[in-house]
Amino acid sequence: MRVLSIVSHSEKQTIALAHKLAPSFQRGDVISLNGSLGAGKTVFVRGLAAALKIDEAEVSSPSFTFVNEYPGELPLYHFDLYRIKDPSELYEIGWDEYLGREGLVVVEWGEKAADMLPERYYQIDFKIISENEREINISLVQR
């Protein structure tokens, strides 16, 4: 597993990082975003959305619905597992179907469903350094 480590000094830089990384992701890719509350996971998703020509103002954390769908040339399926109690709950909302779709699946709190992630996925870990700074570690996981 190779890790790229970056320090973001603002939300604007986190959005720019997501925008820069977006062309690297392909249809069917899964991205697991991990980190504490307020670490920048949803901010990163807003940057991805903007890069995919999806209105970033539409992007909000789907904490109560588990998933938000954003249509586009490359659809974005944005999961938030913060409130999930048991990973098996994902089957009730069609987890396997989403993984089979031709879009980009982004999962906040992905570590809560680590065993349900595909054999190959991107893992992005966010660590709060200070009020505005975040350490962001990006890796490709292949099991």
Coordinates of C-alpha atoms in Angstrom, one line a residue, residues 33-143:
L33 CA -13.0 8.6 3.8
N34 CA -12.0 8.2 7.4
G35 CA -11.5 10.8 10.2
S36 CA -13.2 12.4 13.1
L37 CA -16.1 14.8 13.0
G38 CA -15.1 18.0 11.3
A39 CA -11.9 16.6 9.8
G40 CA -12.8 17.6 6.2
K41 CA -14.5 14.5 4.7
T42 CA -17.6 16.3 3.4
V43 CA -15.5 19.2 2.2
F44 CA -13.4 16.8 0.2
V45 CA -16.7 15.4 -1.4
R46 CA -17.7 18.9 -2.3
G47 CA -14.5 19.3 -4.2
L48 CA -15.0 16.0 -6.0
A49 CA -18.5 17.1 -6.9
A50 CA -17.3 20.4 -8.3
A51 CA -14.6 18.6 -10.4
L52 CA -17.4 16.3 -11.8
K53 CA -19.5 19.3 -12.8
I54 CA -22.0 18.7 -10.0
D55 CA -23.1 21.8 -8.0
E56 CA -21.0 21.6 -4.8
A57 CA -23.7 23.6 -3.0
E58 CA -26.0 20.5 -3.5
V59 CA -23.5 18.3 -1.5
S60 CA -24.4 17.7 2.1
S61 CA -23.5 14.9 4.4
P62 CA -26.2 12.2 4.1
S63 CA -26.1 11.4 7.9
F64 CA -29.8 10.5 8.1
T65 CA -30.4 9.0 4.7
F66 CA -27.1 7.1 4.5
V67 CA -26.7 8.0 0.8
N68 CA -27.2 11.0 -1.5
E69 CA -27.1 10.5 -5.3
Y70 CA -25.7 13.2 -7.5
P71 CA -26.3 12.6 -11.2
G72 CA -23.8 13.7 -13.8
E73 CA -21.6 12.4 -16.6
L74 CA -19.9 10.4 -13.8
P75 CA -22.6 10.0 -11.1
L76 CA -21.5 10.4 -7.5
Y77 CA -23.0 8.2 -4.8
H78 CA -22.1 9.7 -1.4
F79 CA -22.6 7.5 1.6
D80 CA -22.2 8.6 5.3
L81 CA -22.0 5.7 7.7
Y82 CA -21.7 7.8 10.9
R83 CA -25.0 6.7 12.3
I84 CA -24.9 3.1 11.1
K85 CA -25.0 0.5 13.9
D86 CA -24.4 -2.6 11.9
P87 CA -22.8 -2.8 8.5
S88 CA -25.4 -5.3 7.4
E89 CA -27.9 -2.3 7.3
L90 CA -26.1 -1.4 4.1
Y91 CA -27.8 -4.3 2.3
E92 CA -31.2 -2.7 3.1
I93 CA -30.3 0.3 1.0
G94 CA -28.8 -1.6 -1.9
W95 CA -25.1 -1.4 -1.1
D96 CA -24.2 -4.1 -3.6
E97 CA -26.2 -2.4 -6.3
Y98 CA -24.4 0.9 -5.8
L99 CA -21.0 -0.9 -6.0
G100 CA -22.1 -2.3 -9.4
R101 CA -23.1 1.0 -10.8
E102 CA -21.1 3.0 -13.3
G103 CA -20.5 5.9 -10.9
L104 CA -18.1 7.0 -8.2
V105 CA -18.9 5.7 -4.7
V106 CA -17.6 7.8 -1.8
V107 CA -18.1 6.5 1.7
E108 CA -17.6 8.8 4.8
W109 CA -16.8 6.7 7.9
G110 CA -15.9 3.9 5.5
E111 CA -14.0 2.1 8.3
K112 CA -17.3 1.1 9.8
A113 CA -17.9 -1.1 6.8
A114 CA -14.3 -2.1 6.1
D115 CA -15.3 -5.8 5.5
M116 CA -17.9 -4.7 2.9
L117 CA -15.6 -2.6 0.8
P118 CA -14.4 -4.1 -2.5
E119 CA -11.1 -5.9 -3.0
R120 CA -9.7 -2.6 -4.4
Y121 CA -10.5 0.8 -3.1
Y122 CA -9.0 4.2 -2.3
Q123 CA -8.6 5.1 1.4
I124 CA -8.3 8.7 2.4
D125 CA -7.6 9.4 6.0
F126 CA -8.1 12.9 7.5
K127 CA -6.4 14.0 10.7
I128 CA -7.0 17.3 12.4
I129 CA -3.8 19.1 13.1
S130 CA -5.2 22.5 14.1
E131 CA -8.3 24.5 13.5
N132 CA -7.6 25.0 9.8
E133 CA -4.9 22.3 9.1
R134 CA -5.6 18.7 8.1
E135 CA -3.1 15.9 7.4
I136 CA -4.6 13.9 4.5
N137 CA -3.2 10.5 3.7
I138 CA -4.3 8.8 0.4
S139 CA -3.7 5.2 -0.4
L140 CA -4.9 2.5 -2.8
V141 CA -5.9 -0.6 -0.9
Q142 CA -5.8 -4.0 -2.7
R143 CA -6.6 -7.0 -0.6

